[in-house]
Amino acid sequence: MAFTKKRGNTSPEVSTASLPDIIFMLLFFFMVTTVLRDAELKVKVQTPKVTELTKLEEKSLVNYLYIGRPLERYHDLYGTKPRLQLGDKFSSVKDIPLFLEKHKIKVPENRHGQITSSLRVDGDVTMGVVQDVKTELRKSNQLKVNYSAKKRED
Amino acid sequence: MAKSTARQRLRNEINAGSMADIAFLLLIFFLVTTTIVEDTGVQVKLPPWTPDDTSIIMSSRNVFSVLVNADDELLVRGNAISVDELKDYAKEFIANPTANPEFAKKPTNAIISLQNDRATSYNQYLAVYNELKAAYNELWDESAQRNYGISYSEDMPIAMKKAIRAEIPLVISEADPFQYNEH
């Protein structure tokens, strides 16, 4: 053919050597931005659906309190009554001040006022246990509270 | 040393093409396991703790009392209503456009008093709270439209937001729950 040029035997491959670098860059991005959930849920939490929602902005300023009925595999040990979970263990209301304090020392002092407590409460729980937690939060002067909920589509 | 030809030098390269595949595998793993959870909820400011928590239920025209009983039924200012009616009722009470002597004198005087039973379900409690907040949000939005011609949102100028919230302050007082029976 007229257009074929003879350039010796080296094949004109595109170098893919830099492809791994690009992929690794993406990989590191995802590895860095991924926040692995630190607490394993031991209670069933199905948050209610509402319309008036506020977004929680900074994760480092939020501590999570879970309230719900224990999962089935914990029924033998903890029964079926709604329980409070702090961090990754079942707790009583009395443990809340220590839990809040433990979170507080990780936050710079000038931002202590911005700490929010996110209450992840199962919708079927009765208010009694929630009320006790609220009272304890008020006693610990943790007044910024966010009732975790999902968006309701109307 | 034996002289290597150009062709031999080419063959000595490690094939890095499969490296991309390995990286891809890792990438896909992280892509799949990553859950970008958007944390949302109803923002609430709890009142500071006072040891002698006397719950004063004033029976004045400025108090919008909402009671939720153990069966998730509502009693609003002595009337049994459903959750769907609550928002409009609350709005009418706070804004009081018809200057009804039974309703709040001014929005600044209005106090919402929310009281629930220990056996009230959390679903119902949050639904009621949501309706009350929705009432305020709508009133703020109306005020923003009227005064500034923009809709009320979190990222509007702070001065405007403060002015609106001073005009219609959100006051939800939560008394200690009454207790009949807890399941």
mmCIF file of C-alpha atoms in Angstrom, chain A residues 9-10 16 19-20 23-24 26-27 30-31 34 48 50-56 59 64 116 119-132 134-135 137-139 142-149 152, chain B residues 7 10 16-17 19-20 23-24 26-27 30-31 34 37-50 53 116-123 125-127 129-131 133-134 137 174-177 182-183:
data_model
loop_
_atom_site.group_PDB
_atom_site.id
_atom_site.type_symbol
_atom_site.label_atom_id
_atom_site.label_comp_id
_atom_site.label_asym_id
_atom_site.label_seq_id
_atom_site.Cartn_x
_atom_site.Cartn_y
_atom_site.Cartn_z
ATOM 1 C CA ASN A 9 9.787 -3.441 13.870
ATOM 2 C CA THR A 10 8.752 -1.476 17.005
ATOM 3 C CA THR A 16 -0.273 2.727 29.464
ATOM 4 C CA LEU A 19 -2.677 4.821 33.671
ATOM 5 C CA PRO A 20 -2.057 3.211 37.082
ATOM 6 C CA ILE A 23 -6.184 5.342 38.887
ATOM 7 C CA PHE A 24 -4.156 5.434 42.080
ATOM 8 C CA LEU A 26 -8.569 8.435 42.172
ATOM 9 C CA LEU A 27 -8.156 5.574 44.616
ATOM 10 C CA PHE A 30 -11.757 7.892 47.669
ATOM 11 C CA MET A 31 -9.727 6.353 50.454
ATOM 12 C CA THR A 34 -14.386 7.737 52.826
ATOM 13 C CA PRO A 48 -39.215 9.021 61.059
ATOM 14 C CA VAL A 50 -40.557 14.644 58.095
ATOM 15 C CA THR A 51 -40.531 17.716 55.876
ATOM 16 C CA GLU A 52 -38.631 20.393 57.815
ATOM 17 C CA LEU A 53 -35.070 19.194 57.638
ATOM 18 C CA THR A 54 -31.760 20.784 58.502
ATOM 19 C CA LYS A 55 -28.489 19.401 57.253
ATOM 20 C CA LEU A 56 -25.753 18.522 59.685
ATOM 21 C CA LYS A 59 -19.261 15.548 61.148
ATOM 22 C CA TYR A 64 -24.554 10.359 67.893
ATOM 23 C CA THR A 116 -24.598 19.080 68.075
ATOM 24 C CA LEU A 119 -30.506 11.747 68.269
ATOM 25 C CA ARG A 120 -31.075 8.758 66.050
ATOM 26 C CA VAL A 121 -34.296 7.451 67.436
ATOM 27 C CA ASP A 122 -36.486 4.697 66.106
ATOM 28 C CA GLY A 123 -39.943 5.916 65.188
ATOM 29 C CA ASP A 124 -41.750 3.242 67.179
ATOM 30 C CA VAL A 125 -40.047 4.085 70.458
ATOM 31 C CA THR A 126 -42.158 5.746 73.126
ATOM 32 C CA MET A 127 -41.230 9.194 74.355
ATOM 33 C CA GLY A 128 -40.340 8.073 77.889
ATOM 34 C CA VAL A 129 -36.814 6.943 77.077
ATOM 35 C CA VAL A 130 -36.309 9.896 74.724
ATOM 36 C CA GLN A 131 -37.434 12.256 77.456
ATOM 37 C CA ASP A 132 -34.909 10.829 79.916
ATOM 38 C CA LYS A 134 -33.298 14.872 76.683
ATOM 39 C CA THR A 135 -33.328 15.683 80.375
ATOM 40 C CA LEU A 137 -28.624 16.354 77.761
ATOM 41 C CA ARG A 138 -30.104 19.460 79.308
ATOM 42 C CA LYS A 139 -28.385 18.690 82.603
ATOM 43 C CA GLN A 142 -25.768 20.039 75.584
ATOM 44 C CA LEU A 143 -28.660 22.014 74.152
ATOM 45 C CA LYS A 144 -28.071 21.799 70.410
ATOM 46 C CA VAL A 145 -29.946 18.713 69.371
ATOM 47 C CA ASN A 146 -30.848 17.298 66.000
ATOM 48 C CA TYR A 147 -33.617 14.725 65.770
ATOM 49 C CA SER A 148 -32.353 12.608 62.922
ATOM 50 C CA ALA A 149 -35.007 12.098 60.259
ATOM 51 C CA ARG A 152 -40.748 12.814 53.390
ATOM 52 C CA ARG B 7 14.549 -5.173 20.267
ATOM 53 C CA LEU B 10 12.090 -3.293 24.603
ATOM 54 C CA ALA B 16 2.560 -2.353 33.760
ATOM 55 C CA GLY B 17 -0.737 -2.720 31.989
ATOM 56 C CA MET B 19 -1.330 -2.554 37.384
ATOM 57 C CA ALA B 20 -4.218 -0.430 36.193
ATOM 58 C CA ALA B 23 -5.931 -0.289 40.925
ATOM 59 C CA PHE B 24 -9.315 -0.356 39.243
ATOM 60 C CA LEU B 26 -9.417 -1.348 44.545
ATOM 61 C CA LEU B 27 -11.103 1.761 43.213
ATOM 62 C CA PHE B 30 -13.990 1.812 47.598
ATOM 63 C CA LEU B 31 -16.618 3.243 45.278
ATOM 64 C CA THR B 34 -18.458 4.396 50.264
ATOM 65 C CA VAL B 37 -24.581 9.686 54.042
ATOM 66 C CA GLU B 38 -26.257 13.011 54.163
ATOM 67 C CA ASP B 39 -27.145 13.627 57.725
ATOM 68 C CA THR B 40 -30.415 15.429 58.091
ATOM 69 C CA GLY B 41 -32.822 16.002 60.907
ATOM 70 C CA VAL B 42 -35.023 18.402 62.787
ATOM 71 C CA GLN B 43 -32.863 20.978 64.560
ATOM 72 C CA VAL B 44 -33.962 21.741 68.081
ATOM 73 C CA LYS B 45 -32.622 23.985 70.810
ATOM 74 C CA LEU B 46 -33.363 22.524 74.206
ATOM 75 C CA PRO B 47 -34.082 24.889 77.104
ATOM 76 C CA PRO B 48 -31.356 25.111 79.751
ATOM 77 C CA TRP B 49 -31.788 22.852 82.723
ATOM 78 C CA THR B 50 -33.307 24.360 85.839
ATOM 79 C CA ASP B 53 -38.781 22.732 86.561
ATOM 80 C CA ASN B 116 -46.553 14.765 75.612
ATOM 81 C CA ASP B 117 -47.115 11.560 77.483
ATOM 82 C CA ARG B 118 -44.260 9.206 78.232
ATOM 83 C CA ALA B 119 -46.073 6.642 76.126
ATOM 84 C CA THR B 120 -46.510 8.905 73.102
ATOM 85 C CA SER B 121 -44.776 7.388 70.116
ATOM 86 C CA TYR B 122 -41.694 9.161 68.851
ATOM 87 C CA ASN B 123 -43.155 9.161 65.351
ATOM 88 C CA TYR B 125 -44.022 13.514 68.604
ATOM 89 C CA LEU B 126 -41.721 14.338 65.725
ATOM 90 C CA ALA B 127 -44.651 14.723 63.344
ATOM 91 C CA TYR B 129 -42.881 19.077 66.144
ATOM 92 C CA ASN B 130 -42.418 19.066 62.393
ATOM 93 C CA GLU B 131 -45.823 20.659 61.816
ATOM 94 C CA LYS B 133 -41.775 24.089 62.731
ATOM 95 C CA ALA B 134 -43.407 24.055 59.315
ATOM 96 C CA ASN B 137 -41.087 28.290 58.414
ATOM 97 C CA GLU B 174 -41.758 21.714 76.334
ATOM 98 C CA ALA B 175 -43.091 20.837 79.712
ATOM 99 C CA ASP B 176 -42.218 17.601 81.424
ATOM 100 C CA PRO B 177 -44.397 14.793 80.154
ATOM 101 C CA GLU B 182 -45.593 3.226 79.473
ATOM 102 C CA HIS B 183 -45.500 0.185 77.270
#
